[in-house]
Amino acid sequence: MEDYANAKLVEEKVFKDPVHRYVHVRDQVIWDLIGTKEFQRLRRIRQLGTTYLVFHGAEHSRFNHSLGVYEIVRRITDDVFRGRPEWDEKERLLILCAALLHDLGHGPFSHAFENVFQTDHEYFTRQILLGETEVNSVLKRVSENFPEMVAQVIEKKYPNELVVSLISSQIDADRMDYLQRDAYYTGVSYGHFDMERILRVMRPRNGQVLIKSSGMHAVEDYIMSRYQMYLQVYFHPVSRSAEVLLNNILKRVKQLNKDNYPFIVEPIHFKAFFENNIRLEDYLALDEYILLTYFQYWTKEQDLILSDLCSRFMNRKLFGYVNINPEEEPERFGRLKELLEMAGVNTEYYFYHDCTSDLPYDFYRPGKETTRLPIFLLMPNGEVRELSQESLIVDSIAGRIKTDHKVYYPKEIFQNPSVDSEIKKELQKVLFS
Ligand code: NI
C-alpha cells in the first residue's frame, strides 16, 4: 500500500520568506498541495484587499500568508510539541494541511464582493476541499475521508480542540502570521512581537494550548500589536474609503445588468454571480487581476456612474469622510444627505455610512467570544488562569475598542462650479462644525 501520508521529499524544499526567513517543506503532500492550481490562485488575491491604496507596500498575497501560517504550525508541531505525551504525532499532517489551506476559499477583494454578491469564502473553502479539484485529489490520496477532516479543522468542528486551536484561537498561527506579515509589508513599526518566545512557551494540555506564565509578557506584546494594527492599519479610514468605492462599483454593475444595460465589455465573469447560480469553476475563475481589468475597461462605459466610480478606483480619487454616527446624530446625517442631493449627488452610490464593527475582525474580549478560545496561562504551581486576570495591560484594553462610524461623500463637490455656493456653505457647516 502506498504510504503517501508519510512520504518525504528526497530533498527538503525551502521558500525564502521575509517574515519567517525560510518556509520548510519536507512532506510530499504539502509540496503537492502548493503546486495545485487552486492554491496557486491565492497568488492573485491580496491579503489586505484595498489597503495598498494607503500603505503602498501592502501588495502581499494570500499565498504568502498561507505559507507563513503553515510554517508557524510546522515549527509548533516539529520543534515544540514533538515527543510531548499530550501531542499525537498522527495529527501532524492534518494540521499542516489545514494551516496551509485555511484561506483557500477567499475571493478577490473578499469583503466588498461578499457583501454585494452574498458569497461566503468559508463555503467555497469547503467546496474546493471536497469538490472536483486538484486539491481534493491530493488530499484523497492520503485517505478517503482526509479532505473532510481538513474541512472540519478549518471549520472548527474537528473533535480534537487542540488541533483546531492552532489555527483558530485568540493566539493562533493565522493571527501570528498576518500581524507580522501585514506589519512588514505596510512598513508600520507596530505589529511586531517575539513570536519565537511565544512558540517556545506553548504547551499542549487538556485538549488546548496553554502558555507558560513566564511567557506572559511576550503575549502582552502580541495583544498590543493586534490592538495597534486594528486601529492603525485594518480600520484605516482611507482604505475603507476605497472599499466603499469597490462596493459601489459592484453594486452598480449588478444593477445595470438587471436593467439590461448594453455593456461595451460584457462582464462574462460576473454572469454566474448576477444569476446567483455559481459553480465552483465560476468562483475559481475570478481573481483581482480579472476584476481590475474590468474596472479599467469600465472607465470607458457610457454609464456615467459606473465609469466615474471605476476611474476613481483606478486613479485613487477616493471619497472624503466625516465622523457621524447616524444613530447619535440623525438630524446631521439626514441634513448632509439632503444637501448632497440638492447639489446633484446620487446618494445611492456617492454617500455611504460605514462602521468598523461591520468588518470581519474581532478583538480580545475574554468571555465575550464563543468562537475563539481565550488565552490561558499555565502557572508554576500547575494552575490555569485566563490571561486578562493576570495581565494588567490586557485587562485594561480588553473589550475597549469603540465602534468607529464614518460617512463617505465626494469631497470634490466644493470644487464643482455648478454647485450653488449657498449649498456649499451649508455643507461646510454640516461637515466641519
Ligand atoms: Ni488567514
Coordinates of C-alpha atoms and ligand atoms in Angstrom, one line a residue:
M1 CA 0.0 0.0 0.0
E2 CA 1.1 3.5 -0.8
D3 CA 2.2 5.4 2.3
Y4 CA 1.5 8.9 0.8
A5 CA 0.8 10.4 4.2
N6 CA 4.4 9.8 5.4
A7 CA 6.1 10.3 2.1
K8 CA 9.1 12.7 2.4
L9 CA 10.7 14.7 -0.3
V10 CA 14.2 13.4 -1.3
E11 CA 15.5 16.9 -0.6
E12 CA 13.8 19.5 1.6
K13 CA 12.3 22.4 -0.3
V14 CA 12.7 25.9 1.1
F15 CA 10.9 29.2 0.3
K16 CA 12.6 32.4 1.1
D17 CA 10.2 34.4 3.3
P18 CA 10.7 38.0 4.5
V19 CA 8.8 37.3 7.8
H20 CA 9.9 33.8 8.8
R21 CA 13.2 33.8 6.8
Y22 CA 12.5 30.4 5.4
V23 CA 9.5 28.2 4.9
H24 CA 10.5 24.5 5.1
V25 CA 8.7 21.7 3.2
R26 CA 9.6 18.1 3.7
D27 CA 6.3 16.3 3.2
Q28 CA 5.3 15.2 -0.3
V29 CA 1.6 16.0 0.4
I30 CA 2.4 19.7 1.3
W31 CA 4.6 20.1 -1.7
D32 CA 1.9 18.7 -4.0
L33 CA -0.8 20.9 -2.4
I34 CA 1.3 24.0 -3.0
G35 CA 1.5 23.0 -6.7
T36 CA -2.2 22.8 -7.2
K37 CA -3.9 25.4 -9.3
E38 CA -6.4 26.3 -6.6
F39 CA -3.5 27.1 -4.2
Q40 CA -1.6 29.0 -6.9
R41 CA -4.6 31.1 -7.4
L42 CA -4.0 32.7 -4.0
R43 CA -1.0 34.5 -5.5
R44 CA -3.6 36.6 -7.4
I45 CA -5.5 37.7 -4.3
R46 CA -4.1 40.3 -2.0
Q47 CA -4.0 39.6 1.7
L48 CA -5.2 43.1 2.6
G49 CA -7.6 44.0 -0.2
T50 CA -7.6 47.7 -0.8
T51 CA -5.0 48.6 1.8
Y52 CA -2.3 49.0 -0.9
L53 CA -4.0 52.3 -1.8
V54 CA -3.0 53.7 1.6
F55 CA 0.2 51.6 2.5
H56 CA 1.7 51.1 -0.9
G57 CA 3.8 48.2 0.3
A58 CA 0.8 46.1 1.1
E59 CA 0.8 44.1 -2.1
H60 CA 1.4 40.7 -0.4
S61 CA -0.9 37.9 -1.4
R62 CA -2.9 35.2 0.4
F63 CA -0.4 32.8 -1.0
N64 CA 2.4 34.4 1.1
H65 CA 0.3 34.4 4.2
S66 CA -0.9 30.8 3.8
L67 CA 2.7 29.6 3.5
G68 CA 3.5 31.6 6.6
V69 CA 0.7 30.1 8.7
Y70 CA 1.9 26.6 7.5
E71 CA 5.4 27.4 8.6
I72 CA 4.4 28.6 12.1
V73 CA 2.3 25.4 12.7
R74 CA 5.2 23.3 11.4
R75 CA 7.5 24.9 13.9
I76 CA 5.0 24.3 16.7
T77 CA 4.5 20.6 15.8
D78 CA 8.0 19.7 14.9
D79 CA 10.0 21.8 17.3
V80 CA 7.8 22.4 20.3
F81 CA 5.2 19.7 20.6
R82 CA 7.0 16.7 19.2
G83 CA 7.6 14.0 21.8
R84 CA 5.3 15.5 24.4
P85 CA 2.8 13.0 25.8
E86 CA -0.3 15.1 25.0
W87 CA 0.6 15.5 21.4
D88 CA -0.4 12.9 19.0
E89 CA 2.0 12.8 16.1
K90 CA -0.7 11.3 13.9
E91 CA -2.4 14.8 13.8
R92 CA 0.6 16.4 12.4
L93 CA -0.1 16.1 8.7
L94 CA -3.8 17.1 9.2
I95 CA -3.0 20.3 11.0
L96 CA -0.3 21.2 8.5
C97 CA -2.7 20.8 5.6
A98 CA -5.4 22.8 7.4
A99 CA -2.9 25.6 8.1
L100 CA -1.8 25.8 4.5
L101 CA -5.4 25.7 3.1
H102 CA -7.3 27.7 5.7
D103 CA -7.9 30.7 3.4
L104 CA -8.3 28.7 0.2
G105 CA -11.9 29.9 -0.5
H106 CA -11.1 33.6 -0.4
G107 CA -12.1 35.5 -3.5
P108 CA -10.9 38.8 -4.9
F109 CA -11.5 41.8 -2.6
S110 CA -13.5 39.4 -0.3
H111 CA -15.2 42.0 1.9
A112 CA -16.9 44.1 -0.8
F113 CA -17.5 41.1 -3.1
E114 CA -19.2 39.0 -0.4
N115 CA -21.3 42.0 0.6
V116 CA -22.7 42.6 -2.9
F117 CA -23.0 39.1 -4.2
Q118 CA -23.8 37.4 -0.9
T119 CA -21.0 34.8 -1.4
D120 CA -19.1 33.2 1.5
H121 CA -15.5 32.3 1.4
E122 CA -15.9 29.6 4.1
Y123 CA -18.5 27.9 1.9
F124 CA -16.1 27.9 -1.0
T125 CA -13.2 26.6 1.1
R126 CA -15.3 23.5 1.8
Q127 CA -16.3 23.3 -1.9
I128 CA -12.6 23.4 -3.0
L129 CA -11.6 20.8 -0.5
L130 CA -14.4 18.4 -1.3
G131 CA -15.2 19.1 -4.9
E132 CA -13.6 18.1 -8.1
T133 CA -10.3 20.0 -7.7
E134 CA -6.6 19.3 -7.7
V135 CA -6.5 20.0 -4.0
N136 CA -9.2 17.3 -3.4
S137 CA -7.3 14.7 -5.4
V138 CA -4.1 15.3 -3.4
L139 CA -5.9 15.1 -0.1
K140 CA -7.8 12.0 -1.1
R141 CA -4.6 10.2 -1.8
V142 CA -3.9 10.4 2.0
S143 CA -7.2 8.7 2.8
E144 CA -10.8 8.7 1.6
N145 CA -12.0 10.9 4.5
F146 CA -8.9 13.1 4.8
P147 CA -10.5 16.0 2.8
E148 CA -13.4 16.1 5.1
M149 CA -11.1 16.0 8.2
V150 CA -9.2 19.0 6.8
A151 CA -12.5 20.9 6.2
Q152 CA -13.6 20.1 9.8
V153 CA -10.4 21.5 11.3
I154 CA -10.8 24.7 9.3
E155 CA -14.5 25.0 10.3
K156 CA -13.6 24.4 13.9
K157 CA -15.7 21.3 14.1
Y158 CA -12.9 18.7 14.4
P159 CA -13.3 16.9 17.7
N160 CA -9.7 17.5 19.0
E161 CA -9.8 21.2 20.0
L162 CA -6.0 21.3 20.4
V163 CA -5.7 20.8 16.6
V164 CA -8.4 23.4 15.9
S165 CA -6.9 26.0 18.3
L166 CA -3.5 26.0 16.5
I167 CA -5.2 27.8 13.6
S168 CA -8.2 29.4 15.3
S169 CA -8.0 30.7 18.8
Q170 CA -7.1 34.1 20.4
I171 CA -3.4 33.3 19.8
D172 CA -3.2 31.1 16.7
A173 CA -0.8 30.7 13.8
D174 CA -3.2 32.6 11.5
R175 CA -3.1 35.7 13.6
M176 CA 0.6 35.4 14.4
D177 CA 1.4 35.3 10.8
Y178 CA -0.9 38.1 9.5
L179 CA 0.1 40.6 12.2
Q180 CA 3.8 40.2 11.5
R181 CA 3.3 40.0 7.7
D182 CA 0.9 42.9 7.5
A183 CA 3.3 45.0 9.6
Y184 CA 6.2 44.1 7.4
Y185 CA 4.5 44.9 4.1
T186 CA 2.8 48.0 5.3
G187 CA 6.0 49.2 6.8
V188 CA 4.4 50.3 10.1
S189 CA 6.5 50.0 13.3
Y190 CA 3.8 48.3 15.4
G191 CA 2.7 44.7 14.8
H192 CA 6.0 43.2 15.9
F193 CA 6.3 40.8 18.8
D194 CA 8.5 38.0 19.9
M195 CA 6.9 35.0 18.2
E196 CA 9.9 32.7 18.8
R197 CA 9.4 33.2 22.6
I198 CA 5.7 32.5 22.4
L199 CA 6.2 29.3 20.4
R200 CA 8.7 28.1 22.9
V201 CA 6.3 28.5 25.9
M202 CA 3.3 26.9 24.2
R203 CA 2.2 23.6 25.9
P204 CA -0.4 21.1 24.7
R205 CA -2.6 20.3 27.7
N206 CA -6.1 19.0 28.2
G207 CA -7.0 19.5 24.5
Q208 CA -5.9 23.1 24.3
V209 CA -2.7 25.2 24.0
L210 CA -1.5 26.8 27.3
I211 CA 1.1 29.4 27.6
K212 CA 3.7 29.0 30.4
S213 CA 3.2 32.1 32.6
S214 CA 6.9 33.0 32.1
G215 CA 6.0 33.9 28.5
M216 CA 3.1 36.3 29.5
H217 CA 5.0 39.5 28.5
A218 CA 5.6 38.2 25.0
V219 CA 1.8 37.5 24.8
E220 CA 1.0 41.0 26.1
D221 CA 3.2 42.4 23.3
Y222 CA 1.2 40.3 20.8
I223 CA -2.1 41.6 22.1
M224 CA -0.8 45.2 22.0
S225 CA 0.3 44.7 18.4
R226 CA -3.1 43.5 17.5
Y227 CA -4.6 46.5 19.1
Q228 CA -2.3 48.8 17.2
M229 CA -2.7 47.1 13.9
Y230 CA -6.5 47.1 14.0
L231 CA -6.7 50.8 14.8
Q232 CA -3.8 52.0 12.5
V233 CA -4.0 49.6 9.6
Y234 CA -7.1 47.4 9.4
F235 CA -9.6 50.1 10.2
H236 CA -7.7 52.8 8.4
P237 CA -10.5 55.3 7.2
V238 CA -8.9 55.8 3.7
S239 CA -8.6 52.1 2.8
R240 CA -12.2 51.8 4.0
S241 CA -13.0 54.6 1.5
A242 CA -11.5 52.5 -1.3
E243 CA -13.6 49.6 0.0
V244 CA -16.7 51.8 -0.3
L245 CA -15.9 52.6 -4.0
L246 CA -15.4 48.9 -4.7
N247 CA -18.6 48.0 -3.1
N248 CA -20.5 50.7 -5.1
I249 CA -18.9 49.6 -8.4
L250 CA -20.1 46.1 -7.9
K251 CA -23.5 47.3 -6.8
R252 CA -23.8 49.5 -9.9
V253 CA -22.7 46.7 -12.3
K254 CA -25.3 44.4 -10.7
Q255 CA -28.0 47.0 -11.1
L256 CA -27.0 47.7 -14.7
N257 CA -27.1 44.1 -15.6
K258 CA -30.6 43.9 -14.1
D259 CA -31.7 46.8 -16.2
N260 CA -30.3 45.1 -19.4
Y261 CA -27.8 47.9 -19.9
P262 CA -25.7 47.3 -23.0
F263 CA -22.1 46.9 -21.7
I264 CA -19.4 47.7 -24.2
V265 CA -17.4 45.0 -22.5
E266 CA -19.7 42.2 -21.4
P267 CA -19.0 41.2 -17.8
I268 CA -19.0 37.5 -18.6
H269 CA -17.1 36.5 -15.5
F270 CA -19.9 38.0 -13.4
K271 CA -22.8 36.3 -15.1
A272 CA -23.0 33.4 -12.6
F273 CA -22.9 35.9 -9.8
F274 CA -25.7 38.1 -11.3
E275 CA -27.9 35.0 -11.7
N276 CA -26.8 33.6 -8.3
N277 CA -26.1 30.3 -9.9
I278 CA -22.4 30.0 -9.0
R279 CA -20.5 26.8 -9.9
L280 CA -17.1 26.2 -8.3
E281 CA -15.4 26.9 -11.6
D282 CA -17.0 30.3 -11.9
Y283 CA -15.8 31.2 -8.5
L284 CA -12.3 30.0 -9.1
A285 CA -12.1 31.9 -12.4
L286 CA -12.1 35.2 -10.5
D287 CA -9.2 36.9 -9.1
E288 CA -8.1 40.5 -8.5
Y289 CA -6.4 40.8 -11.9
I290 CA -9.7 40.0 -13.6
L291 CA -11.6 42.5 -11.5
L292 CA -9.1 45.3 -12.1
T293 CA -9.1 44.5 -15.8
Y294 CA -12.9 45.0 -15.9
F295 CA -12.6 48.2 -13.9
Q296 CA -10.1 49.5 -16.4
Y297 CA -12.5 48.7 -19.3
W298 CA -15.5 50.1 -17.5
T299 CA -13.9 53.5 -17.2
K300 CA -14.9 53.8 -20.8
E301 CA -18.6 52.8 -20.3
Q302 CA -21.4 55.1 -21.3
D303 CA -23.0 54.8 -17.8
L304 CA -21.6 57.8 -16.0
I305 CA -21.8 56.4 -12.6
L306 CA -20.0 53.2 -13.4
S307 CA -17.3 54.9 -15.4
D308 CA -16.8 57.5 -12.8
L309 CA -16.6 55.1 -9.9
C310 CA -14.1 52.9 -11.9
S311 CA -11.9 55.9 -12.8
R312 CA -11.9 56.9 -9.2
F313 CA -10.8 53.5 -8.1
M314 CA -8.1 53.1 -10.7
N315 CA -6.8 56.6 -10.2
R316 CA -7.2 56.7 -6.5
K317 CA -9.7 59.5 -6.4
L318 CA -11.3 58.4 -3.1
F319 CA -14.2 59.8 -1.2
G320 CA -13.7 62.1 1.7
Y321 CA -15.1 61.2 5.1
V322 CA -16.5 62.6 8.3
N323 CA -17.3 61.2 11.7
I324 CA -21.0 60.8 12.0
N325 CA -22.9 58.1 13.9
P326 CA -26.4 58.3 12.2
E327 CA -28.0 56.9 15.4
E328 CA -26.5 59.5 17.6
E329 CA -26.9 62.4 15.1
P330 CA -29.8 61.5 12.9
E331 CA -30.5 65.2 12.0
R332 CA -27.0 66.0 11.0
F333 CA -26.8 62.8 8.9
G334 CA -30.1 63.5 7.3
R335 CA -29.2 67.1 6.6
L336 CA -25.9 66.1 5.0
K337 CA -27.7 63.6 2.7
E338 CA -30.3 66.2 1.8
L339 CA -27.7 68.9 0.9
L340 CA -25.7 66.4 -1.2
E341 CA -28.9 65.6 -3.1
M342 CA -29.6 69.3 -3.6
A343 CA -26.1 69.6 -5.0
G344 CA -26.9 66.9 -7.6
V345 CA -25.2 63.9 -5.9
N346 CA -26.6 60.5 -6.4
T347 CA -26.6 59.4 -2.7
E348 CA -27.2 55.7 -3.6
Y349 CA -23.7 55.5 -5.0
Y350 CA -21.9 58.5 -3.6
F351 CA -22.8 58.5 0.1
Y352 CA -22.1 55.7 2.5
H353 CA -22.2 55.0 6.2
D354 CA -19.6 52.5 7.3
C355 CA -18.8 51.3 10.8
T356 CA -15.9 49.2 11.7
S357 CA -17.9 46.6 13.7
D358 CA -19.3 45.6 10.3
L359 CA -15.8 44.4 9.3
P360 CA -15.0 40.8 10.0
Y361 CA -12.4 41.4 12.6
D362 CA -12.7 40.8 16.3
F363 CA -10.8 41.8 19.3
Y364 CA -9.6 40.3 22.5
R365 CA -12.7 40.1 24.7
P366 CA -12.4 37.4 27.3
G367 CA -15.7 35.7 27.9
K368 CA -17.5 37.6 25.1
E369 CA -16.4 35.4 22.3
T370 CA -17.7 31.9 21.7
T371 CA -15.9 31.1 18.5
R372 CA -12.4 31.7 19.7
L373 CA -10.7 30.2 22.7
P374 CA -9.3 32.7 25.1
I375 CA -5.7 32.6 26.2
F376 CA -4.8 30.5 29.2
L377 CA -1.6 30.7 31.2
L378 CA 0.0 27.8 32.9
M379 CA 1.1 28.9 36.3
P380 CA 4.2 27.5 38.0
N381 CA 2.0 25.6 40.5
G382 CA 0.1 23.9 37.6
E383 CA -2.9 26.1 37.9
V384 CA -4.5 27.5 34.8
R385 CA -5.5 31.2 34.6
E386 CA -7.2 33.3 31.9
L387 CA -4.7 35.9 30.6
S388 CA -6.7 39.1 31.5
Q389 CA -6.9 38.0 35.1
E390 CA -3.1 38.1 35.3
S391 CA -2.1 40.9 33.0
L392 CA -2.9 44.5 33.8
I393 CA -2.2 45.6 30.3
V394 CA -4.5 43.1 28.7
D395 CA -7.2 43.7 31.3
S396 CA -7.1 47.4 30.5
I397 CA -7.6 47.1 26.8
A398 CA -9.8 44.0 26.7
G399 CA -13.2 44.8 25.2
R400 CA -12.4 48.6 25.0
I401 CA -12.4 49.0 21.2
K402 CA -15.1 51.5 20.1
T403 CA -17.1 51.2 17.0
D404 CA -16.0 53.8 14.6
H405 CA -18.6 55.4 12.4
K406 CA -17.7 57.2 9.2
V407 CA -19.8 58.7 6.4
Y408 CA -18.2 58.9 3.0
Y409 CA -19.0 61.5 0.4
P410 CA -17.5 63.0 -2.8
K411 CA -15.2 65.8 -1.5
E412 CA -14.7 67.3 -5.0
I413 CA -18.1 68.8 -4.6
F414 CA -16.6 72.0 -3.3
Q415 CA -14.6 72.5 -6.5
N416 CA -17.6 72.0 -8.7
P417 CA -18.5 75.4 -10.1
S418 CA -22.1 74.3 -11.0
V419 CA -22.9 73.7 -7.4
D420 CA -24.6 76.6 -5.7
S421 CA -22.3 78.5 -3.3
E422 CA -25.0 78.6 -0.6
I423 CA -25.3 74.8 -0.6
K424 CA -21.5 74.6 -0.4
K425 CA -21.5 76.9 2.6
E426 CA -24.2 74.9 4.3
L427 CA -22.3 71.7 3.5
Q428 CA -19.2 73.1 5.1
K429 CA -21.2 73.8 8.2
V430 CA -22.7 70.4 8.5
L431 CA -19.4 68.6 7.7
F432 CA -16.9 70.6 9.7
S433 CA -18.8 72.3 12.6
Ligands
NI1 NI -5.6 33.6 7.4

